[in-house]
Short mmCIF file of C-alpha atoms in Angstrom, two decimals:
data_model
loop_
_atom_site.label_atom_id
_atom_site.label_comp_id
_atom_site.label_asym_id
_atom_site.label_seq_id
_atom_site.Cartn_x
_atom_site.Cartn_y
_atom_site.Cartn_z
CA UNK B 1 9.15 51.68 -15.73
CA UNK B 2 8.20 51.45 -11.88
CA UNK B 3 5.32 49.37 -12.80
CA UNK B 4 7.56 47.25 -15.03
CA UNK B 5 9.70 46.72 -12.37
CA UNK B 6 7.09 46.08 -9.90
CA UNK B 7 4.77 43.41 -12.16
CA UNK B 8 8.02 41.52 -13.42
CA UNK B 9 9.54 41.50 -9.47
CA UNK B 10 5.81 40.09 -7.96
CA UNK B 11 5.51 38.10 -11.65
CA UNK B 12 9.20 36.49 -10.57
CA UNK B 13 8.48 35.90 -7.13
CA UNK B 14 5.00 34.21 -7.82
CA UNK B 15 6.76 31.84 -10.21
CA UNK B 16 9.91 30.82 -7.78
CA UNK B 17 7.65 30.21 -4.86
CA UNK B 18 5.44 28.20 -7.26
CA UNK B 19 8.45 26.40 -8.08
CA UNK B 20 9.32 25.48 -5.08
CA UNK B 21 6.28 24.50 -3.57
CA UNK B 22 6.10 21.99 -6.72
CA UNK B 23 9.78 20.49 -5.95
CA UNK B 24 8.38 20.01 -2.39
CA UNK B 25 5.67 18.20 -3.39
CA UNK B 26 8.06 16.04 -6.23
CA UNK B 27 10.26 15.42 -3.16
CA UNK B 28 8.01 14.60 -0.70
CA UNK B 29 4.68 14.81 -1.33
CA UNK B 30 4.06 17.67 1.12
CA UNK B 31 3.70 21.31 0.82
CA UNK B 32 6.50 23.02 2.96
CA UNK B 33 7.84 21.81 5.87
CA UNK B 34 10.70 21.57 8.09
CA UNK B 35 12.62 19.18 5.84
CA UNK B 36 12.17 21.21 3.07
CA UNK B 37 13.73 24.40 4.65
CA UNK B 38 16.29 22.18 5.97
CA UNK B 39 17.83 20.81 2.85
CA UNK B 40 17.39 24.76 0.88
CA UNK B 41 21.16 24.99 0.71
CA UNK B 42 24.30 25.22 -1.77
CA UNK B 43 25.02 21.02 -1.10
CA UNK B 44 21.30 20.05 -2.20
CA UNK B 45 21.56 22.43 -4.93
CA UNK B 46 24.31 20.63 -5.93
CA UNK B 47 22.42 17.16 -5.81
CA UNK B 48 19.84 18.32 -7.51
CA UNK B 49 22.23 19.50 -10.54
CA UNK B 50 23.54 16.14 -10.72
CA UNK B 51 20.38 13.94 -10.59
CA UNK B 52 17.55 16.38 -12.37
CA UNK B 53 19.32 17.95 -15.29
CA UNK B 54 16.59 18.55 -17.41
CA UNK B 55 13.90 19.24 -14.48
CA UNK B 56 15.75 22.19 -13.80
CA UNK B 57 16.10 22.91 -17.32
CA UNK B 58 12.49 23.41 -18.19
CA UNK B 59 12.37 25.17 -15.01
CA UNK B 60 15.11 27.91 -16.21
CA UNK B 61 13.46 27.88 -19.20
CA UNK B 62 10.01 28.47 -18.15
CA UNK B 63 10.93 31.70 -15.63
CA UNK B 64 13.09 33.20 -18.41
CA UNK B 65 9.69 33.14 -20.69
CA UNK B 66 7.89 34.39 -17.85
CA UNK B 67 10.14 37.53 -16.88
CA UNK B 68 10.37 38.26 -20.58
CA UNK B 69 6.82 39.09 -20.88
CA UNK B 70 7.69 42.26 -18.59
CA UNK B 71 9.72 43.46 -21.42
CA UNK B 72 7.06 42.77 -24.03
CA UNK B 73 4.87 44.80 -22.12
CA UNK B 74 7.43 47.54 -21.60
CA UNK B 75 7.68 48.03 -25.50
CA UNK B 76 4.13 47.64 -26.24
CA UNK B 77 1.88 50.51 -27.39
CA UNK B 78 0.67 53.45 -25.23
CA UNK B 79 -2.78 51.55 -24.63
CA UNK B 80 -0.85 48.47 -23.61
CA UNK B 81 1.26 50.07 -21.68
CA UNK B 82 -1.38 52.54 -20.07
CA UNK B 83 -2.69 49.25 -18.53
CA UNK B 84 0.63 48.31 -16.70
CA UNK B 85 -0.29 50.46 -13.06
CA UNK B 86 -3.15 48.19 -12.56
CA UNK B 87 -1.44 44.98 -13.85
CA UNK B 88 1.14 45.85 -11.91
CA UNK B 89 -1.34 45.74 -8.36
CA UNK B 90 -3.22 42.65 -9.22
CA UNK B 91 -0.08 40.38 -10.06
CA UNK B 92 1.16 41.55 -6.38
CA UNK B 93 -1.98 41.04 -5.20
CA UNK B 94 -1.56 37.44 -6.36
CA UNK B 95 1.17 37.08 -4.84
CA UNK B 96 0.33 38.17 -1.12
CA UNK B 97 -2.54 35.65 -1.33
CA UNK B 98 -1.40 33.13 -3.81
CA UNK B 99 -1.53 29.99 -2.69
CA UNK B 100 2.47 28.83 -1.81
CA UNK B 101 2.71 32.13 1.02
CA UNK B 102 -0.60 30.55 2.37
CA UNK B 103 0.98 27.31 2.54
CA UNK B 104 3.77 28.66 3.96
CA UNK B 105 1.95 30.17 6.90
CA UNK B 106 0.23 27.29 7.36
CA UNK B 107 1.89 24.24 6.91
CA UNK B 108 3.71 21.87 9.20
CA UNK B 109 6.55 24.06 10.75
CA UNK B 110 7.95 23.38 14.60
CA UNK B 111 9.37 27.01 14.62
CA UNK B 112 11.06 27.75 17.71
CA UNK B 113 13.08 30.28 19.11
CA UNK B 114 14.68 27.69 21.40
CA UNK B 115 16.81 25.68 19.21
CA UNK B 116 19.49 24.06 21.31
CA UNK B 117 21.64 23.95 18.10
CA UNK B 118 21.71 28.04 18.24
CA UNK B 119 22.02 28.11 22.44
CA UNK B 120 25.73 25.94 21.81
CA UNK B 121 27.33 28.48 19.36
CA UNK B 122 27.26 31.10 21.90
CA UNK B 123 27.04 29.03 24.69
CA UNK B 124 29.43 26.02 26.69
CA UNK B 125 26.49 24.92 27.57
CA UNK B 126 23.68 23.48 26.07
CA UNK B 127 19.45 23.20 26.65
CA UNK B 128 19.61 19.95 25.06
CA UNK B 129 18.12 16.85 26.78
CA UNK B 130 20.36 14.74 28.68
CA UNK B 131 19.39 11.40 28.59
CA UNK B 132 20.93 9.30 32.52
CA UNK B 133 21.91 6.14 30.75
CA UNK B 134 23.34 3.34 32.31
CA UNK B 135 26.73 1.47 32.40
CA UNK B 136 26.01 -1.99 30.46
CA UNK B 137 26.59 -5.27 32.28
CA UNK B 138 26.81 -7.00 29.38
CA UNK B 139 28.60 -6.42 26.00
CA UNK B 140 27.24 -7.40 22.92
CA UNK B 141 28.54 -6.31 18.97
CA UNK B 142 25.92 -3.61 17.76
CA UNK B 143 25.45 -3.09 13.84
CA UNK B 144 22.71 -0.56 13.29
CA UNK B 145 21.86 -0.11 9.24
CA UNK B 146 20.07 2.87 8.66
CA UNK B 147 17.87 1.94 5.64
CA UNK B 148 17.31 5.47 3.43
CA UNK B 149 13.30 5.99 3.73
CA UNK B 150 12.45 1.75 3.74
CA UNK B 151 9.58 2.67 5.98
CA UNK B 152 7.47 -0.75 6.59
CA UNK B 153 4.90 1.05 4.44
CA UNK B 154 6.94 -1.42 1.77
CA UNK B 155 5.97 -4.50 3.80
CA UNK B 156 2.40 -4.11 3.07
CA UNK B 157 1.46 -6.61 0.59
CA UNK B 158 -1.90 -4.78 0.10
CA UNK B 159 -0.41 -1.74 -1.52
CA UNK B 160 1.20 -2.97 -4.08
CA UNK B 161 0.18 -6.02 -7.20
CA UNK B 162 3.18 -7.69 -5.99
CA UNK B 163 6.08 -7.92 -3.04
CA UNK B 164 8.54 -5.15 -4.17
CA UNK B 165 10.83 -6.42 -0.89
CA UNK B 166 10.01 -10.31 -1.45
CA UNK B 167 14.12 -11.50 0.29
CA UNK B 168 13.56 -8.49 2.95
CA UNK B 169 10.68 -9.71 3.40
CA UNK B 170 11.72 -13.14 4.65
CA UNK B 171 14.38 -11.43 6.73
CA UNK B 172 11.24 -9.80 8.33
CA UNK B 173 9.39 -12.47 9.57
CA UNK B 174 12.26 -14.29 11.40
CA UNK B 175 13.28 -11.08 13.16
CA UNK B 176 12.33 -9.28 16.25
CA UNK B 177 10.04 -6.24 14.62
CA UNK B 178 8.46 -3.11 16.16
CA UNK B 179 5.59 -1.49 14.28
CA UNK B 180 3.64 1.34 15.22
CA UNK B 181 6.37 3.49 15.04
CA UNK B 182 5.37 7.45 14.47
CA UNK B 183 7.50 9.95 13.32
CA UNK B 184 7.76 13.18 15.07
CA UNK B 185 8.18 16.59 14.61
CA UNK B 186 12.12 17.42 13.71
CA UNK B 187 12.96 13.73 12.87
CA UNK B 188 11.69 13.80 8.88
CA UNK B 189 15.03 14.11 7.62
CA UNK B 190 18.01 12.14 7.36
CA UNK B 191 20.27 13.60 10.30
CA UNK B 192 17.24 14.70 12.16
CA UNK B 193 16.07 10.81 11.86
CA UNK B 194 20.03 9.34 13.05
CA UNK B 195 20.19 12.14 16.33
CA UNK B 196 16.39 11.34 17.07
CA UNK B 197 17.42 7.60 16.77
CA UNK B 198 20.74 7.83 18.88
CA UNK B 199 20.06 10.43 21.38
CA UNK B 200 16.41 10.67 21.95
CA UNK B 201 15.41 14.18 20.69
CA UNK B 202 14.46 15.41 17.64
CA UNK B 203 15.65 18.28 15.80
CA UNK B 204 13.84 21.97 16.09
CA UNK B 205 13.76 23.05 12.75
CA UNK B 206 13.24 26.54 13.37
CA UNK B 207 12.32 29.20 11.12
CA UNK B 208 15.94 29.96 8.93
CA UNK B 209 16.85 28.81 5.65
CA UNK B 210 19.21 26.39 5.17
CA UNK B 211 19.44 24.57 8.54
CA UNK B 212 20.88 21.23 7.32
CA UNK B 213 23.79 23.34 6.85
CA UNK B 214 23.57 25.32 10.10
CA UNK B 215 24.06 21.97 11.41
CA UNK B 216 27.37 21.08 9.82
CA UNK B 217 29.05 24.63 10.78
CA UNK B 218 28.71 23.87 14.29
CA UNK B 219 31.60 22.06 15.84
CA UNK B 220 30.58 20.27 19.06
CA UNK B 221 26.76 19.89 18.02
CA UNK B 222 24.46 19.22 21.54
CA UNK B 223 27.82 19.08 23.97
CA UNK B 224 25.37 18.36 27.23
CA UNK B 225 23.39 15.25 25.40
CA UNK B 226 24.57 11.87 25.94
CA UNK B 227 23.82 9.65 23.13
CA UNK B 228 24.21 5.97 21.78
CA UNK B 229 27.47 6.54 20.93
CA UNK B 230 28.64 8.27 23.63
CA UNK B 231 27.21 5.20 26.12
CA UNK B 232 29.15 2.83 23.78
CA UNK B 233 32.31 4.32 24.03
CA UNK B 234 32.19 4.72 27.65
CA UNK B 235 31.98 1.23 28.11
CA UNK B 236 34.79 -0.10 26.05
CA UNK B 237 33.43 -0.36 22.37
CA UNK B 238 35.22 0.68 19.07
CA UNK B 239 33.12 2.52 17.21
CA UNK B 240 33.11 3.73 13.46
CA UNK B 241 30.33 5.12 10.83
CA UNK B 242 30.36 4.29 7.16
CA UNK B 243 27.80 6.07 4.73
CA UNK B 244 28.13 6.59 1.15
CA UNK B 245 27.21 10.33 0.90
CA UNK B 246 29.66 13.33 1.78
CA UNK B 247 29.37 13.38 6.07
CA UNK B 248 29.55 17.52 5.51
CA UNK B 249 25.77 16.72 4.10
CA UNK B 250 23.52 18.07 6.84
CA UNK B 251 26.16 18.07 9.66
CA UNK B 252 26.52 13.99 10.27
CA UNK B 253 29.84 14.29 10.35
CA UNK B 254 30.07 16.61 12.91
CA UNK B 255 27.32 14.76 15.30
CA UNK B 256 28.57 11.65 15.04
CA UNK B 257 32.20 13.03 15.45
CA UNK B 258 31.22 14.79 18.98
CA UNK B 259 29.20 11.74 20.05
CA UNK B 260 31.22 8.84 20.64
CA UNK B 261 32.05 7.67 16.61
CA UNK B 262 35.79 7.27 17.16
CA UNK B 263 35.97 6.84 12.65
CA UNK B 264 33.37 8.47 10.46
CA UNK B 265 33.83 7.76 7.04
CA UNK B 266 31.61 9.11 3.99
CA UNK B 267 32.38 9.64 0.13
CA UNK B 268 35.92 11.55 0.74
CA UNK B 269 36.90 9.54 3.09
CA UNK B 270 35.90 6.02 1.53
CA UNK B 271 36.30 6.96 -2.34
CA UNK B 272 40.24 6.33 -2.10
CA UNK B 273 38.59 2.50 -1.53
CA UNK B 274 36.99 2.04 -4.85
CA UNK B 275 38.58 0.24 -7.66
CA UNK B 276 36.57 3.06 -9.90
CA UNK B 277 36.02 6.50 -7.88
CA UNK B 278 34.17 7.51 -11.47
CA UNK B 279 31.52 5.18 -11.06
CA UNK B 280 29.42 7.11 -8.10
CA UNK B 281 26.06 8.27 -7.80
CA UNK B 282 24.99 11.98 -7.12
CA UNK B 283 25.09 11.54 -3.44
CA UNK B 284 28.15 9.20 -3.34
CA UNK B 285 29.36 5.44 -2.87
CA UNK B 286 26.67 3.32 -4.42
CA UNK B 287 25.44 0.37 -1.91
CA UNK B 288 26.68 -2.48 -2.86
CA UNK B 289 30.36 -0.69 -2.84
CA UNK B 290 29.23 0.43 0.67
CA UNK B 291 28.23 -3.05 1.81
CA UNK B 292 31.74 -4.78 0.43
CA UNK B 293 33.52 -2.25 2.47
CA UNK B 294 31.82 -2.70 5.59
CA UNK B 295 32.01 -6.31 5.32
CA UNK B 296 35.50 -6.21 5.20
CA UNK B 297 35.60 -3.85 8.57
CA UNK B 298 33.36 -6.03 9.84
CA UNK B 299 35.94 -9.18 9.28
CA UNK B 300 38.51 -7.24 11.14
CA UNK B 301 36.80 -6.15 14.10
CA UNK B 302 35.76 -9.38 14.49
CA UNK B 303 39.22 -10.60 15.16
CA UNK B 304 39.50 -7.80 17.72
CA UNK B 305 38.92 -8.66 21.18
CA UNK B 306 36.47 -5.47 22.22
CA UNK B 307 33.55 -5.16 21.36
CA UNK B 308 32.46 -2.88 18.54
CA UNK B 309 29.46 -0.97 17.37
CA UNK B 310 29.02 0.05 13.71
CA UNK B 311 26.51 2.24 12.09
CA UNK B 312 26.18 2.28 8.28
CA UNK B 313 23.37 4.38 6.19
CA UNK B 314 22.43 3.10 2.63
CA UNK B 315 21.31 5.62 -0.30
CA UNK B 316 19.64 3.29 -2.79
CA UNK B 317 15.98 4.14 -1.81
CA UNK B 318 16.27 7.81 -1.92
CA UNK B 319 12.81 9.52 -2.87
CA UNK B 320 11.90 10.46 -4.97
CA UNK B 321 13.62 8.21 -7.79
CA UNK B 322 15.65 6.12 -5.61
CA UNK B 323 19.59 5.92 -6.64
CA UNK B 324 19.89 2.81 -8.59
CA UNK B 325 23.56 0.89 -8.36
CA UNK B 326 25.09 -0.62 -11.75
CA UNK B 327 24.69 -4.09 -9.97
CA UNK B 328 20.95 -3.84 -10.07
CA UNK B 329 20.68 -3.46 -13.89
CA UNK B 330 18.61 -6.14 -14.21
CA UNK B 331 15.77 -4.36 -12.39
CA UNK B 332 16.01 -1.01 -14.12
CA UNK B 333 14.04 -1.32 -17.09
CA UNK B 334 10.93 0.74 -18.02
CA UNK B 335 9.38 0.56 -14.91
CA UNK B 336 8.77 3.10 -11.90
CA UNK B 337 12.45 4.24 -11.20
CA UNK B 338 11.41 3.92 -7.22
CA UNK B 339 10.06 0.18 -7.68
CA UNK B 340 13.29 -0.36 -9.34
CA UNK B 341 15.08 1.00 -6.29
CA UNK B 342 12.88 -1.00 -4.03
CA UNK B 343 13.82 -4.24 -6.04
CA UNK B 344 17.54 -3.49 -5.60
CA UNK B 345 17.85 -2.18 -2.09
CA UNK B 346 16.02 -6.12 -2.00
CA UNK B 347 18.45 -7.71 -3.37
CA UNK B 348 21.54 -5.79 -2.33
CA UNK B 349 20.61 -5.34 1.08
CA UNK B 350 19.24 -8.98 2.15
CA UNK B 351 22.34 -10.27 0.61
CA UNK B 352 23.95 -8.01 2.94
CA UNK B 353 22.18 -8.96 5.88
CA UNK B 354 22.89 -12.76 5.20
CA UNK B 355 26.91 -11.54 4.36
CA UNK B 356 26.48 -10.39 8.30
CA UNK B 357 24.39 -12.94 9.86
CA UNK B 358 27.70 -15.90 8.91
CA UNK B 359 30.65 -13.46 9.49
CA UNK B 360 29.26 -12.24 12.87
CA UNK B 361 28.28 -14.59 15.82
CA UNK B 362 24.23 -14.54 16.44
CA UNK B 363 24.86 -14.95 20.35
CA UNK B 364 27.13 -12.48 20.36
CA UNK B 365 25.93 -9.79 17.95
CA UNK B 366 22.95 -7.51 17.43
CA UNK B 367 22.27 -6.79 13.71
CA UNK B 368 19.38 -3.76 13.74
CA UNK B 369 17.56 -2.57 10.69
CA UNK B 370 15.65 0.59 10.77
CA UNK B 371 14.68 3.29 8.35
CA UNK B 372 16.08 7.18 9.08
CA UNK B 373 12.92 8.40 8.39
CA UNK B 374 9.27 8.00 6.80
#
């Protein structure tokens, strides 16, 4: 019975860390990283129920088969059974070098033992970078859409047989665009990719489990770092953030709350909105509810006389099967589910864009478009 235990716990163990490398490679396409440890918490979990039912079906399925095998072997004959010692050895043996534990020793990790995050729970003050930025002379309204993963990857009419983004696209070429933009380590990840954006730092991932949530449970996340925000609200602008997914999700709520957001509002918060609260995705507020809120915010602070910077972040483009709102049935189909989220984030968001471009005042107004991460 000890080498029954021992083959079914290294049999177990080779199978869940097998598992997971394949969901980070489903996710991603990437072993283990940062982003991956990041999001390995109860609220992805959660997600993941919602939007991959029978994924994580077969998955349940297939380690129940495999453990049982363990108690096959346990019941088998004296020969069989005779055998188990050495079985026993080599499927631990598998595991030590299999190859998800090499992967995870070698893959693309910014350990550190100097996380900022950790220094402010036990410390007022914080090793995060402060940033000297400037009183503004001038005042203009600042709407910064954070674009779920719409990396300009999309823009290349070379990689794909047509123009997934073809009213985007047009958008494009009449704006003011920066390419060459890398992504660094700490910023692959939604709230990494918004604090990277706003305050000019990315986020040390560090070696623990479940970091996205570490995140959230910490109240005045980087106290000493000044950020967009911050700057904004110290000269004079209102200042609000609208997303569709739950603002506990990876601590956004919390950031944005200590750095200058004077109104944060995510699912909770904007559900009470909706004509149907039923009709939601996994993550939250689909985007075309999103956008007809914010439009209507957008109307109001117009008629204010300060000016006003708001920050929205869409969902529709989620990877790795994109989050498809009822409005975009026409794209859906049989076709790649991500296309089909390219195609409506298209549609949706340009109309969106033009929705801004005559309620706002072009001289008056920046409207920025950027993804939150690759």
């Amino acid at each position: 019975w000890k080498s029954v235990s021992l083959f079914t716990l290294a049999s177990s163990l080779i199978f869940i860390t097998n598992a997971l490398l394949a969901v980070s490679f489903f996710t991603q396409g990437t072993g283990f990283n940062d982003q991956f440890f990041e999001h390995l918490n109860v609220g992805s979990i959660q997600i993941a129920f919602a939007e991959y039912r029978t994924e994580i079906a077969l998955l349940i399925t297939a380690f129940l088969i495999s453990t049982g095998v363990s108690n096959r072997l346990a019941a088998g004959t004296p020969r069989q059974t005779a055998r188990l010692p050495k079985l026993a050895a080599l499927t631990l043996s598998t595991l030590v070098i299999g190859y998800p534990l090499l992967n995870l020793a070698t893959g693309d990790r910014s350990a550190t033992a100097d996380d900022p995050i950790l220094k402010a729970t036990t410390s007022s003050a914080s090793t995060s970078t402060h940033l000297a930025l400037p009183m503004l002379p001038n005042t203009k309204n600042i709407i910064l859409v954070y674009a779920e993963q719409l990396e300009q990857l999309y823009f290349d009419l070379g990689a794909f047989p047509e123009n997934p983004l073809p009213n985007l696209s047009e958008l494009y070429a009449q704006s003011l665009r920066y390419r060459n933009v890398v992504q660094v380590a700490g910023t692959s990840w939604t709230t990494a990719g918004i604090i990277a954006s706003q305050c000019g730092f990315g986020v040390r991932g560090g070696i623990h489990f479940g970091n996205n949530s570490r995140l959230a449970s910490i109240n005045q996340p980087y106290p000493d770092a000044e950020c967009l925000g911050d700057l904004l609200k110290k000269n004079g602008y209102q200042t609000a953030y609208f997303g569709g997914a739950s603002l506990a999700f990876g601590g956004k709520g919390r950031f944005l709350s200590a750095h200058g957001f004077d109104r944060v509002y995510g699912w909770e918060e904007l559900q009470r909105k909706l004509e149907n609260p039923e009709q939601r995705s996994a993550w939250g507020l689909h985007d075309d509810d999103l956008f007809s809120i914010v439009l209507q915010e957008i109307r109001e602070l117009e008629e204010s006389r300060s000016p006003y910077f708001l920050s929205l972040l869409t969902l529709t483009t989620h990877h790795p099967k994109g989050v498809l709102a009822p409005a975009c049935a026409s794209v859906s189909g049989e076709q790649d589910p991500m296309l089909a989220a390219l195609q409506c984030t298209d549609l949706l968001l340009s109309q969106f864009l033009k929705d801004l471009q005559t309620q706002t005042s072009p001289d008056n107004t920046v409207i920025a478009v950027l993804s939150d991460h690759l």
